[in-house]
PDB file of N, CA, C and O in Angstrom:
ATOM      1  N   MET A   1      17.808   5.756  -3.829  1.00  0.00           N
ATOM      2  CA  MET A   1      17.653   5.731  -2.387  1.00  0.00           C
ATOM      3  C   MET A   1      16.484   4.832  -2.017  1.00  0.00           C
ATOM      4  O   MET A   1      15.387   4.991  -2.515  1.00  0.00           O
ATOM      5  N   ARG A   2      16.724   3.905  -1.117  1.00  0.00           N
ATOM      6  CA  ARG A   2      15.702   2.946  -0.719  1.00  0.00           C
ATOM      7  C   ARG A   2      14.906   3.494   0.464  1.00  0.00           C
ATOM      8  O   ARG A   2      15.460   4.095   1.382  1.00  0.00           O
ATOM      9  N   ALA A   3      13.603   3.253   0.439  1.00  0.00           N
ATOM     10  CA  ALA A   3      12.738   3.741   1.504  1.00  0.00           C
ATOM     11  C   ALA A   3      13.023   3.000   2.807  1.00  0.00           C
ATOM     12  O   ALA A   3      13.389   1.832   2.806  1.00  0.00           O
ATOM     13  N   VAL A   4      12.846   3.685   3.916  1.00  0.00           N
ATOM     14  CA  VAL A   4      13.000   3.081   5.234  1.00  0.00           C
ATOM     15  C   VAL A   4      11.763   2.238   5.506  1.00  0.00           C
ATOM     16  O   VAL A   4      10.633   2.677   5.278  1.00  0.00           O
ATOM     17  N   LYS A   5      11.969   1.029   5.974  1.00  0.00           N
ATOM     18  CA  LYS A   5      10.865   0.124   6.253  1.00  0.00           C
ATOM     19  C   LYS A   5      10.297   0.365   7.642  1.00  0.00           C
ATOM     20  O   LYS A   5      11.012   0.753   8.567  1.00  0.00           O
ATOM     21  N   ILE A   6       9.001   0.116   7.783  1.00  0.00           N
ATOM     22  CA  ILE A   6       8.334   0.205   9.077  1.00  0.00           C
ATOM     23  C   ILE A   6       8.739  -1.019   9.884  1.00  0.00           C
ATOM     24  O   ILE A   6       8.651  -2.145   9.411  1.00  0.00           O
ATOM     25  N   LYS A   7       9.207  -0.786  11.123  1.00  0.00           N
ATOM     26  CA  LYS A   7       9.608  -1.876  12.009  1.00  0.00           C
ATOM     27  C   LYS A   7       9.145  -1.559  13.415  1.00  0.00           C
ATOM     28  O   LYS A   7       8.593  -0.507  13.675  1.00  0.00           O
ATOM     29  N   MET A   8       9.397  -2.460  14.289  1.00  0.00           N
ATOM     30  CA  MET A   8       9.136  -2.302  15.715  1.00  0.00           C
ATOM     31  C   MET A   8       7.649  -2.353  16.064  1.00  0.00           C
ATOM     32  O   MET A   8       7.226  -1.789  17.054  1.00  0.00           O
ATOM     33  N   LEU A   9       6.861  -3.020  15.272  1.00  0.00           N
ATOM     34  CA  LEU A   9       5.479  -3.255  15.635  1.00  0.00           C
ATOM     35  C   LEU A   9       5.396  -4.636  16.278  1.00  0.00           C
ATOM     36  O   LEU A   9       6.280  -5.469  16.093  1.00  0.00           O
ATOM     37  N   ASN A  10       4.342  -4.893  17.015  1.00  0.00           N
ATOM     38  CA  ASN A  10       4.153  -6.206  17.634  1.00  0.00           C
ATOM     39  C   ASN A  10       3.786  -7.259  16.598  1.00  0.00           C
ATOM     40  O   ASN A  10       4.070  -8.428  16.778  1.00  0.00           O
ATOM     41  N   SER A  11       3.170  -6.848  15.511  1.00  0.00           N
ATOM     42  CA  SER A  11       2.701  -7.779  14.488  1.00  0.00           C
ATOM     43  C   SER A  11       3.601  -7.712  13.256  1.00  0.00           C
ATOM     44  O   SER A  11       3.645  -6.699  12.559  1.00  0.00           O
ATOM     45  N   ARG A  12       4.297  -8.803  12.993  1.00  0.00           N
ATOM     46  CA  ARG A  12       5.142  -8.878  11.796  1.00  0.00           C
ATOM     47  C   ARG A  12       4.268  -8.777  10.547  1.00  0.00           C
ATOM     48  O   ARG A  12       4.649  -8.162   9.557  1.00  0.00           O
ATOM     49  N   ARG A  13       3.093  -9.379  10.587  1.00  0.00           N
ATOM     50  CA  ARG A  13       2.172  -9.318   9.442  1.00  0.00           C
ATOM     51  C   ARG A  13       1.782  -7.881   9.133  1.00  0.00           C
ATOM     52  O   ARG A  13       1.754  -7.467   7.971  1.00  0.00           O
ATOM     53  N   LEU A  14       1.493  -7.106  10.175  1.00  0.00           N
ATOM     54  CA  LEU A  14       1.130  -5.702   9.980  1.00  0.00           C
ATOM     55  C   LEU A  14       2.300  -4.926   9.392  1.00  0.00           C
ATOM     56  O   LEU A  14       2.112  -4.107   8.489  1.00  0.00           O
ATOM     57  N   GLU A  15       3.509  -5.187   9.858  1.00  0.00           N
ATOM     58  CA  GLU A  15       4.691  -4.528   9.297  1.00  0.00           C
ATOM     59  C   GLU A  15       4.794  -4.778   7.797  1.00  0.00           C
ATOM     60  O   GLU A  15       4.992  -3.855   7.012  1.00  0.00           O
ATOM     61  N   ILE A  16       4.655  -6.048   7.421  1.00  0.00           N
ATOM     62  CA  ILE A  16       4.766  -6.421   6.006  1.00  0.00           C
ATOM     63  C   ILE A  16       3.682  -5.743   5.184  1.00  0.00           C
ATOM     64  O   ILE A  16       3.961  -5.157   4.131  1.00  0.00           O
ATOM     65  N   LEU A  17       2.432  -5.799   5.656  1.00  0.00           N
ATOM     66  CA  LEU A  17       1.321  -5.202   4.907  1.00  0.00           C
ATOM     67  C   LEU A  17       1.483  -3.693   4.764  1.00  0.00           C
ATOM     68  O   LEU A  17       1.227  -3.131   3.695  1.00  0.00           O
ATOM     69  N   LEU A  18       1.926  -3.025   5.812  1.00  0.00           N
ATOM     70  CA  LEU A  18       2.099  -1.574   5.737  1.00  0.00           C
ATOM     71  C   LEU A  18       3.231  -1.198   4.788  1.00  0.00           C
ATOM     72  O   LEU A  18       3.111  -0.235   4.029  1.00  0.00           O
ATOM     73  N   ASN A  19       4.318  -1.963   4.808  1.00  0.00           N
ATOM     74  CA  ASN A  19       5.422  -1.689   3.882  1.00  0.00           C
ATOM     75  C   ASN A  19       5.004  -1.929   2.437  1.00  0.00           C
ATOM     76  O   ASN A  19       5.325  -1.144   1.539  1.00  0.00           O
ATOM     77  N   GLU A  20       4.263  -3.012   2.195  1.00  0.00           N
ATOM     78  CA  GLU A  20       3.787  -3.287   0.838  1.00  0.00           C
ATOM     79  C   GLU A  20       2.787  -2.232   0.387  1.00  0.00           C
ATOM     80  O   GLU A  20       2.803  -1.803  -0.772  1.00  0.00           O
ATOM     81  N   LEU A  21       1.934  -1.800   1.297  1.00  0.00           N
ATOM     82  CA  LEU A  21       0.965  -0.746   0.975  1.00  0.00           C
ATOM     83  C   LEU A  21       1.687   0.544   0.606  1.00  0.00           C
ATOM     84  O   LEU A  21       1.341   1.199  -0.377  1.00  0.00           O
ATOM     85  N   GLU A  22       2.712   0.890   1.361  1.00  0.00           N
ATOM     86  CA  GLU A  22       3.478   2.101   1.066  1.00  0.00           C
ATOM     87  C   GLU A  22       4.083   2.038  -0.336  1.00  0.00           C
ATOM     88  O   GLU A  22       4.026   3.006  -1.097  1.00  0.00           O
ATOM     89  N   GLU A  23       4.643   0.888  -0.690  1.00  0.00           N
ATOM     90  CA  GLU A  23       5.238   0.726  -2.018  1.00  0.00           C
ATOM     91  C   GLU A  23       4.188   0.889  -3.118  1.00  0.00           C
ATOM     92  O   GLU A  23       4.433   1.557  -4.133  1.00  0.00           O
ATOM     93  N   GLU A  24       3.012   0.296  -2.927  1.00  0.00           N
ATOM     94  CA  GLU A  24       1.956   0.408  -3.939  1.00  0.00           C
ATOM     95  C   GLU A  24       1.433   1.834  -4.043  1.00  0.00           C
ATOM     96  O   GLU A  24       1.129   2.306  -5.142  1.00  0.00           O
ATOM     97  N   LEU A  25       1.319   2.527  -2.920  1.00  0.00           N
ATOM     98  CA  LEU A  25       0.869   3.920  -2.955  1.00  0.00           C
ATOM     99  C   LEU A  25       1.880   4.795  -3.690  1.00  0.00           C
ATOM    100  O   LEU A  25       1.500   5.683  -4.461  1.00  0.00           O
ATOM    101  N   GLN A  26       3.161   4.528  -3.486  1.00  0.00           N
ATOM    102  CA  GLN A  26       4.192   5.278  -4.207  1.00  0.00           C
ATOM    103  C   GLN A  26       4.108   4.993  -5.704  1.00  0.00           C
ATOM    104  O   GLN A  26       4.222   5.912  -6.526  1.00  0.00           O
ATOM    105  N   THR A  27       3.884   3.741  -6.055  1.00  0.00           N
ATOM    106  CA  THR A  27       3.733   3.368  -7.465  1.00  0.00           C
ATOM    107  C   THR A  27       2.546   4.102  -8.083  1.00  0.00           C
ATOM    108  O   THR A  27       2.653   4.670  -9.167  1.00  0.00           O
ATOM    109  N   ALA A  28       1.413   4.086  -7.374  1.00  0.00           N
ATOM    110  CA  ALA A  28       0.216   4.761  -7.881  1.00  0.00           C
ATOM    111  C   ALA A  28       0.474   6.259  -8.043  1.00  0.00           C
ATOM    112  O   ALA A  28       0.063   6.867  -9.040  1.00  0.00           O
ATOM    113  N   GLY A  29       1.160   6.869  -7.098  1.00  0.00           N
ATOM    114  CA  GLY A  29       1.477   8.290  -7.187  1.00  0.00           C
ATOM    115  C   GLY A  29       2.335   8.611  -8.400  1.00  0.00           C
ATOM    116  O   GLY A  29       2.100   9.600  -9.109  1.00  0.00           O
ATOM    117  N   LYS A  30       3.330   7.766  -8.662  1.00  0.00           N
ATOM    118  CA  LYS A  30       4.194   7.974  -9.831  1.00  0.00           C
ATOM    119  C   LYS A  30       3.397   7.847 -11.123  1.00  0.00           C
ATOM    120  O   LYS A  30       3.578   8.635 -12.058  1.00  0.00           O
ATOM    121  N   LEU A  31       2.515   6.859 -11.170  1.00  0.00           N
ATOM    122  CA  LEU A  31       1.698   6.666 -12.374  1.00  0.00           C
ATOM    123  C   LEU A  31       0.763   7.853 -12.597  1.00  0.00           C
ATOM    124  O   LEU A  31       0.585   8.315 -13.729  1.00  0.00           O
ATOM    125  N   LEU A  32       0.173   8.357 -11.520  1.00  0.00           N
ATOM    126  CA  LEU A  32      -0.707   9.523 -11.641  1.00  0.00           C
ATOM    127  C   LEU A  32       0.066  10.737 -12.145  1.00  0.00           C
ATOM    128  O   LEU A  32      -0.431  11.489 -12.989  1.00  0.00           O
ATOM    129  N   SER A  33       1.280  10.911 -11.652  1.00  0.00           N
ATOM    130  CA  SER A  33       2.117  12.022 -12.118  1.00  0.00           C
ATOM    131  C   SER A  33       2.422  11.884 -13.601  1.00  0.00           C
ATOM    132  O   SER A  33       2.401  12.872 -14.350  1.00  0.00           O
ATOM    133  N   GLN A  34       2.711  10.671 -14.037  1.00  0.00           N
ATOM    134  CA  GLN A  34       3.014  10.439 -15.446  1.00  0.00           C
ATOM    135  C   GLN A  34       1.793  10.698 -16.324  1.00  0.00           C
ATOM    136  O   GLN A  34       1.924  11.206 -17.442  1.00  0.00           O
ATOM    137  N   LEU A  35       0.595  10.375 -15.818  1.00  0.00           N
ATOM    138  CA  LEU A  35      -0.629  10.620 -16.598  1.00  0.00           C
ATOM    139  C   LEU A  35      -0.879  12.115 -16.803  1.00  0.00           C
ATOM    140  O   LEU A  35      -1.569  12.512 -17.734  1.00  0.00           O
ATOM    141  N   LYS A  36      -0.332  12.951 -15.949  1.00  0.00           N
ATOM    142  CA  LYS A  36      -0.516  14.401 -16.052  1.00  0.00           C
ATOM    143  C   LYS A  36       0.420  15.040 -17.079  1.00  0.00           C
ATOM    144  O   LYS A  36       0.253  16.206 -17.414  1.00  0.00           O
ATOM    145  N   MET A  37       1.380  14.273 -17.569  1.00  0.00           N
ATOM    146  CA  MET A  37       2.349  14.826 -18.513  1.00  0.00           C
ATOM    147  C   MET A  37       1.678  15.167 -19.842  1.00  0.00           C
ATOM    148  O   MET A  37       0.843  14.411 -20.339  1.00  0.00           O
ATOM    149  N   ALA A  38       2.041  16.289 -20.383  1.00  0.00           N
ATOM    150  CA  ALA A  38       1.500  16.721 -21.675  1.00  0.00           C
ATOM    151  C   ALA A  38       2.139  15.901 -22.790  1.00  0.00           C
ATOM    152  O   ALA A  38       3.281  15.454 -22.691  1.00  0.00           O
ATOM    153  N   GLY A  39       1.384  15.699 -23.847  1.00  0.00           N
ATOM    154  CA  GLY A  39       1.910  15.063 -25.044  1.00  0.00           C
ATOM    155  C   GLY A  39       1.983  13.550 -25.005  1.00  0.00           C
ATOM    156  O   GLY A  39       2.696  12.953 -25.818  1.00  0.00           O
ATOM    157  N   LEU A  40       1.281  12.927 -24.080  1.00  0.00           N
ATOM    158  CA  LEU A  40       1.288  11.470 -24.035  1.00  0.00           C
ATOM    159  C   LEU A  40       0.588  10.901 -25.274  1.00  0.00           C
ATOM    160  O   LEU A  40      -0.464  11.398 -25.686  1.00  0.00           O
ATOM    161  N   LEU A  41       1.165   9.885 -25.814  1.00  0.00           N
ATOM    162  CA  LEU A  41       0.506   9.167 -26.906  1.00  0.00           C
ATOM    163  C   LEU A  41      -0.603   8.308 -26.317  1.00  0.00           C
ATOM    164  O   LEU A  41      -0.555   7.929 -25.141  1.00  0.00           O
ATOM    165  N   GLU A  42      -1.592   7.999 -27.129  1.00  0.00           N
ATOM    166  CA  GLU A  42      -2.715   7.177 -26.662  1.00  0.00           C
ATOM    167  C   GLU A  42      -2.213   5.843 -26.107  1.00  0.00           C
ATOM    168  O   GLU A  42      -2.692   5.361 -25.081  1.00  0.00           O
ATOM    169  N   GLU A  43      -1.225   5.248 -26.760  1.00  0.00           N
ATOM    170  CA  GLU A  43      -0.663   3.969 -26.313  1.00  0.00           C
ATOM    171  C   GLU A  43      -0.009   4.108 -24.935  1.00  0.00           C
ATOM    172  O   GLU A  43      -0.158   3.237 -24.075  1.00  0.00           O
ATOM    173  N   GLN A  44       0.681   5.210 -24.709  1.00  0.00           N
ATOM    174  CA  GLN A  44       1.312   5.461 -23.406  1.00  0.00           C
ATOM    175  C   GLN A  44       0.252   5.647 -22.323  1.00  0.00           C
ATOM    176  O   GLN A  44       0.381   5.125 -21.218  1.00  0.00           O
ATOM    177  N   ARG A  45      -0.780   6.402 -22.668  1.00  0.00           N
ATOM    178  CA  ARG A  45      -1.871   6.645 -21.717  1.00  0.00           C
ATOM    179  C   ARG A  45      -2.546   5.341 -21.334  1.00  0.00           C
ATOM    180  O   ARG A  45      -2.801   5.065 -20.159  1.00  0.00           O
ATOM    181  N   GLU A  46      -2.810   4.483 -22.321  1.00  0.00           N
ATOM    182  CA  GLU A  46      -3.451   3.196 -22.051  1.00  0.00           C
ATOM    183  C   GLU A  46      -2.562   2.309 -21.180  1.00  0.00           C
ATOM    184  O   GLU A  46      -3.054   1.633 -20.273  1.00  0.00           O
ATOM    185  N   MET A  47      -1.252   2.324 -21.442  1.00  0.00           N
ATOM    186  CA  MET A  47      -0.323   1.527 -20.651  1.00  0.00           C
ATOM    187  C   MET A  47      -0.303   2.015 -19.194  1.00  0.00           C
ATOM    188  O   MET A  47      -0.372   1.222 -18.255  1.00  0.00           O
ATOM    189  N   LEU A  48      -0.251   3.333 -19.015  1.00  0.00           N
ATOM    190  CA  LEU A  48      -0.244   3.894 -17.670  1.00  0.00           C
ATOM    191  C   LEU A  48      -1.543   3.587 -16.930  1.00  0.00           C
ATOM    192  O   LEU A  48      -1.524   3.252 -15.743  1.00  0.00           O
ATOM    193  N   LEU A  49      -2.663   3.684 -17.626  1.00  0.00           N
ATOM    194  CA  LEU A  49      -3.945   3.372 -16.998  1.00  0.00           C
ATOM    195  C   LEU A  49      -4.025   1.902 -16.606  1.00  0.00           C
ATOM    196  O   LEU A  49      -4.568   1.556 -15.547  1.00  0.00           O
ATOM    197  N   GLY A  50      -3.483   1.017 -17.435  1.00  0.00           N
ATOM    198  CA  GLY A  50      -3.452  -0.408 -17.103  1.00  0.00           C
ATOM    199  C   GLY A  50      -2.613  -0.669 -15.863  1.00  0.00           C
ATOM    200  O   GLY A  50      -3.015  -1.443 -14.971  1.00  0.00           O
ATOM    201  N   GLU A  51      -1.451  -0.027 -15.787  1.00  0.00           N
ATOM    202  CA  GLU A  51      -0.590  -0.182 -14.613  1.00  0.00           C
ATOM    203  C   GLU A  51      -1.241   0.418 -13.373  1.00  0.00           C
ATOM    204  O   GLU A  51      -1.135  -0.135 -12.275  1.00  0.00           O
ATOM    205  N   LEU A  52      -1.935   1.540 -13.553  1.00  0.00           N
ATOM    206  CA  LEU A  52      -2.637   2.161 -12.435  1.00  0.00           C
ATOM    207  C   LEU A  52      -3.764   1.256 -11.937  1.00  0.00           C
ATOM    208  O   LEU A  52      -3.973   1.113 -10.733  1.00  0.00           O
ATOM    209  N   SER A  53      -4.459   0.614 -12.849  1.00  0.00           N
ATOM    210  CA  SER A  53      -5.518  -0.319 -12.469  1.00  0.00           C
ATOM    211  C   SER A  53      -4.950  -1.461 -11.622  1.00  0.00           C
ATOM    212  O   SER A  53      -5.540  -1.848 -10.603  1.00  0.00           O
ATOM    213  N   ALA A  54      -3.801  -1.988 -12.013  1.00  0.00           N
ATOM    214  CA  ALA A  54      -3.153  -3.059 -11.242  1.00  0.00           C
ATOM    215  C   ALA A  54      -2.738  -2.551  -9.865  1.00  0.00           C
ATOM    216  O   ALA A  54      -2.928  -3.245  -8.851  1.00  0.00           O
ATOM    217  N   ALA A  55      -2.197  -1.341  -9.802  1.00  0.00           N
ATOM    218  CA  ALA A  55      -1.780  -0.766  -8.525  1.00  0.00           C
ATOM    219  C   ALA A  55      -2.975  -0.571  -7.599  1.00  0.00           C
ATOM    220  O   ALA A  55      -2.902  -0.870  -6.403  1.00  0.00           O
ATOM    221  N   VAL A  56      -4.086  -0.102  -8.143  1.00  0.00           N
ATOM    222  CA  VAL A  56      -5.297   0.091  -7.342  1.00  0.00           C
ATOM    223  C   VAL A  56      -5.797  -1.252  -6.811  1.00  0.00           C
ATOM    224  O   VAL A  56      -6.199  -1.357  -5.649  1.00  0.00           O
ATOM    225  N   SER A  57      -5.735  -2.281  -7.632  1.00  0.00           N
ATOM    226  CA  SER A  57      -6.140  -3.618  -7.181  1.00  0.00           C
ATOM    227  C   SER A  57      -5.247  -4.097  -6.041  1.00  0.00           C
ATOM    228  O   SER A  57      -5.730  -4.668  -5.058  1.00  0.00           O
ATOM    229  N   HIS A  58      -3.943  -3.857  -6.157  1.00  0.00           N
ATOM    230  CA  HIS A  58      -3.019  -4.248  -5.093  1.00  0.00           C
ATOM    231  C   HIS A  58      -3.291  -3.450  -3.820  1.00  0.00           C
ATOM    232  O   HIS A  58      -3.238  -3.995  -2.717  1.00  0.00           O
ATOM    233  N   ILE A  59      -3.577  -2.167  -3.964  1.00  0.00           N
ATOM    234  CA  ILE A  59      -3.888  -1.336  -2.801  1.00  0.00           C
ATOM    235  C   ILE A  59      -5.134  -1.878  -2.106  1.00  0.00           C
ATOM    236  O   ILE A  59      -5.169  -2.005  -0.880  1.00  0.00           O
ATOM    237  N   HIS A  60      -6.133  -2.211  -2.902  1.00  0.00           N
ATOM    238  CA  HIS A  60      -7.363  -2.777  -2.333  1.00  0.00           C
ATOM    239  C   HIS A  60      -7.051  -4.057  -1.560  1.00  0.00           C
ATOM    240  O   HIS A  60      -7.536  -4.256  -0.443  1.00  0.00           O
ATOM    241  N   GLU A  61      -6.225  -4.906  -2.137  1.00  0.00           N
ATOM    242  CA  GLU A  61      -5.843  -6.169  -1.498  1.00  0.00           C
ATOM    243  C   GLU A  61      -5.092  -5.920  -0.185  1.00  0.00           C
ATOM    244  O   GLU A  61      -5.338  -6.584   0.814  1.00  0.00           O
ATOM    245  N   HIS A  62      -4.176  -4.956  -0.186  1.00  0.00           N
ATOM    246  CA  HIS A  62      -3.364  -4.690   1.003  1.00  0.00           C
ATOM    247  C   HIS A  62      -4.152  -4.003   2.108  1.00  0.00           C
ATOM    248  O   HIS A  62      -3.705  -4.002   3.262  1.00  0.00           O
ATOM    249  N   THR A  63      -5.287  -3.409   1.800  1.00  0.00           N
ATOM    250  CA  THR A  63      -6.057  -2.719   2.833  1.00  0.00           C
ATOM    251  C   THR A  63      -7.187  -3.572   3.393  1.00  0.00           C
ATOM    252  O   THR A  63      -7.762  -3.201   4.417  1.00  0.00           O
ATOM    253  N   GLU A  64      -7.461  -4.705   2.788  1.00  0.00           N
ATOM    254  CA  GLU A  64      -8.531  -5.571   3.290  1.00  0.00           C
ATOM    255  C   GLU A  64      -8.138  -6.132   4.653  1.00  0.00           C
ATOM    256  O   GLU A  64      -7.129  -6.799   4.801  1.00  0.00           O
ATOM    257  N   GLY A  65      -8.904  -5.804   5.664  1.00  0.00           N
ATOM    258  CA  GLY A  65      -8.640  -6.261   7.026  1.00  0.00           C
ATOM    259  C   GLY A  65      -7.554  -5.478   7.746  1.00  0.00           C
ATOM    260  O   GLY A  65      -7.237  -5.763   8.905  1.00  0.00           O
ATOM    261  N   LEU A  66      -6.986  -4.485   7.079  1.00  0.00           N
ATOM    262  CA  LEU A  66      -5.898  -3.716   7.677  1.00  0.00           C
ATOM    263  C   LEU A  66      -6.357  -2.930   8.900  1.00  0.00           C
ATOM    264  O   LEU A  66      -5.627  -2.825   9.885  1.00  0.00           O
ATOM    265  N   ASP A  67      -7.578  -2.420   8.850  1.00  0.00           N
ATOM    266  CA  ASP A  67      -8.079  -1.649   9.990  1.00  0.00           C
ATOM    267  C   ASP A  67      -8.131  -2.499  11.260  1.00  0.00           C
ATOM    268  O   ASP A  67      -7.760  -2.046  12.338  1.00  0.00           O
ATOM    269  N   GLU A  68      -8.524  -3.788  11.130  1.00  0.00           N
ATOM    270  CA  GLU A  68      -8.562  -4.666  12.297  1.00  0.00           C
ATOM    271  C   GLU A  68      -7.162  -4.921  12.847  1.00  0.00           C
ATOM    272  O   GLU A  68      -6.953  -4.949  14.059  1.00  0.00           O
ATOM    273  N   LEU A  69      -6.193  -5.120  11.943  1.00  0.00           N
ATOM    274  CA  LEU A  69      -4.814  -5.337  12.390  1.00  0.00           C
ATOM    275  C   LEU A  69      -4.260  -4.111  13.109  1.00  0.00           C
ATOM    276  O   LEU A  69      -3.537  -4.237  14.103  1.00  0.00           O
ATOM    277  N   ILE A  70      -4.606  -2.932  12.622  1.00  0.00           N
ATOM    278  CA  ILE A  70      -4.141  -1.701  13.261  1.00  0.00           C
ATOM    279  C   ILE A  70      -4.771  -1.569  14.650  1.00  0.00           C
ATOM    280  O   ILE A  70      -4.091  -1.225  15.623  1.00  0.00           O
ATOM    281  N   ILE A  71      -6.050  -1.870  14.763  1.00  0.00           N
ATOM    282  CA  ILE A  71      -6.735  -1.802  16.067  1.00  0.00           C
ATOM    283  C   ILE A  71      -6.108  -2.794  17.039  1.00  0.00           C
ATOM    284  O   ILE A  71      -5.881  -2.468  18.213  1.00  0.00           O
ATOM    285  N   GLU A  72      -5.791  -4.006  16.556  1.00  0.00           N
ATOM    286  CA  GLU A  72      -5.109  -4.987  17.401  1.00  0.00           C
ATOM    287  C   GLU A  72      -3.752  -4.452  17.860  1.00  0.00           C
ATOM    288  O   GLU A  72      -3.367  -4.636  19.014  1.00  0.00           O
ATOM    289  N   GLU A  73      -3.014  -3.829  16.953  1.00  0.00           N
ATOM    290  CA  GLU A  73      -1.696  -3.277  17.290  1.00  0.00           C
ATOM    291  C   GLU A  73      -1.828  -2.195  18.355  1.00  0.00           C
ATOM    292  O   GLU A  73      -1.019  -2.136  19.291  1.00  0.00           O
ATOM    293  N   ILE A  74      -2.835  -1.351  18.230  1.00  0.00           N
ATOM    294  CA  ILE A  74      -3.063  -0.305  19.233  1.00  0.00           C
ATOM    295  C   ILE A  74      -3.345  -0.944  20.585  1.00  0.00           C
ATOM    296  O   ILE A  74      -2.806  -0.523  21.611  1.00  0.00           O
ATOM    297  N   GLY A  75      -4.165  -1.990  20.581  1.00  0.00           N
ATOM    298  CA  GLY A  75      -4.476  -2.700  21.824  1.00  0.00           C
ATOM    299  C   GLY A  75      -3.244  -3.335  22.440  1.00  0.00           C
ATOM    300  O   GLY A  75      -3.033  -3.279  23.659  1.00  0.00           O
ATOM    301  N   LYS A  76      -2.394  -3.942  21.618  1.00  0.00           N
ATOM    302  CA  LYS A  76      -1.159  -4.556  22.123  1.00  0.00           C
ATOM    303  C   LYS A  76      -0.237  -3.496  22.710  1.00  0.00           C
ATOM    304  O   LYS A  76       0.386  -3.711  23.745  1.00  0.00           O
ATOM    305  N   ALA A  77      -0.155  -2.361  22.040  1.00  0.00           N
ATOM    306  CA  ALA A  77       0.718  -1.287  22.515  1.00  0.00           C
ATOM    307  C   ALA A  77       0.221  -0.739  23.850  1.00  0.00           C
ATOM    308  O   ALA A  77       1.010  -0.324  24.690  1.00  0.00           O
ATOM    309  N   ALA A  78      -1.087  -0.762  24.036  1.00  0.00           N
ATOM    310  CA  ALA A  78      -1.674  -0.257  25.272  1.00  0.00           C
ATOM    311  C   ALA A  78      -1.788  -1.355  26.336  1.00  0.00           C
ATOM    312  O   ALA A  78      -2.252  -1.113  27.441  1.00  0.00           O
ATOM    313  N   GLY A  79      -1.398  -2.595  25.970  1.00  0.00           N
ATOM    314  CA  GLY A  79      -1.462  -3.703  26.902  1.00  0.00           C
ATOM    315  C   GLY A  79      -2.850  -4.282  27.074  1.00  0.00           C
ATOM    316  O   GLY A  79      -3.139  -4.959  28.053  1.00  0.00           O
ATOM    317  N   LYS A  80      -3.734  -4.031  26.118  1.00  0.00           N
ATOM    318  CA  LYS A  80      -5.104  -4.529  26.194  1.00  0.00           C
ATOM    319  C   LYS A  80      -5.260  -5.738  25.291  1.00  0.00           C
ATOM    320  O   LYS A  80      -4.674  -5.790  24.201  1.00  0.00           O
ATOM    321  N   PRO A  81      -6.090  -6.699  25.670  1.00  0.00           N
ATOM    322  CA  PRO A  81      -6.373  -7.816  24.774  1.00  0.00           C
ATOM    323  C   PRO A  81      -7.225  -7.334  23.607  1.00  0.00           C
ATOM    324  O   PRO A  81      -8.022  -6.399  23.762  1.00  0.00           O
ATOM    325  N   PRO A  82      -7.068  -7.923  22.409  1.00  0.00           N
ATOM    326  CA  PRO A  82      -7.880  -7.495  21.262  1.00  0.00           C
ATOM    327  C   PRO A  82      -9.349  -7.777  21.478  1.00  0.00           C
ATOM    328  O   PRO A  82      -9.712  -8.784  22.069  1.00  0.00           O
ATOM    329  N   GLU A  83     -10.193  -6.851  21.029  1.00  0.00           N
ATOM    330  CA  GLU A  83     -11.641  -7.043  21.117  1.00  0.00           C
ATOM    331  C   GLU A  83     -12.111  -7.914  19.972  1.00  0.00           C
ATOM    332  O   GLU A  83     -11.670  -7.768  18.860  1.00  0.00           O
ATOM    333  N   ARG A  84     -13.021  -8.791  20.251  1.00  0.00           N
ATOM    334  CA  ARG A  84     -13.559  -9.695  19.215  1.00  0.00           C
ATOM    335  C   ARG A  84     -15.033  -9.557  19.098  1.00  0.00           C
ATOM    336  O   ARG A  84     -15.793  -9.279  19.870  1.00  0.00           O
TER     337      ARG A  84
END
């Protein structure tokens, strides 16, 4: 089952970033769940931690400047010009 994408925002860039962020958060959640499994081999644990590190880096990348885009979106929705 494919996730429903966020749409109907004024900013296409914000839509894309939020959808990508959601995907990375889901990936990180799955990896964390897998790390909790009993009986993991050291090699499996290291692989999961490496993938989790990459996911965290992507999350960091997707959230940089996101707060400003969200504030702009709120302003557009309210009919206000963005504050600078």
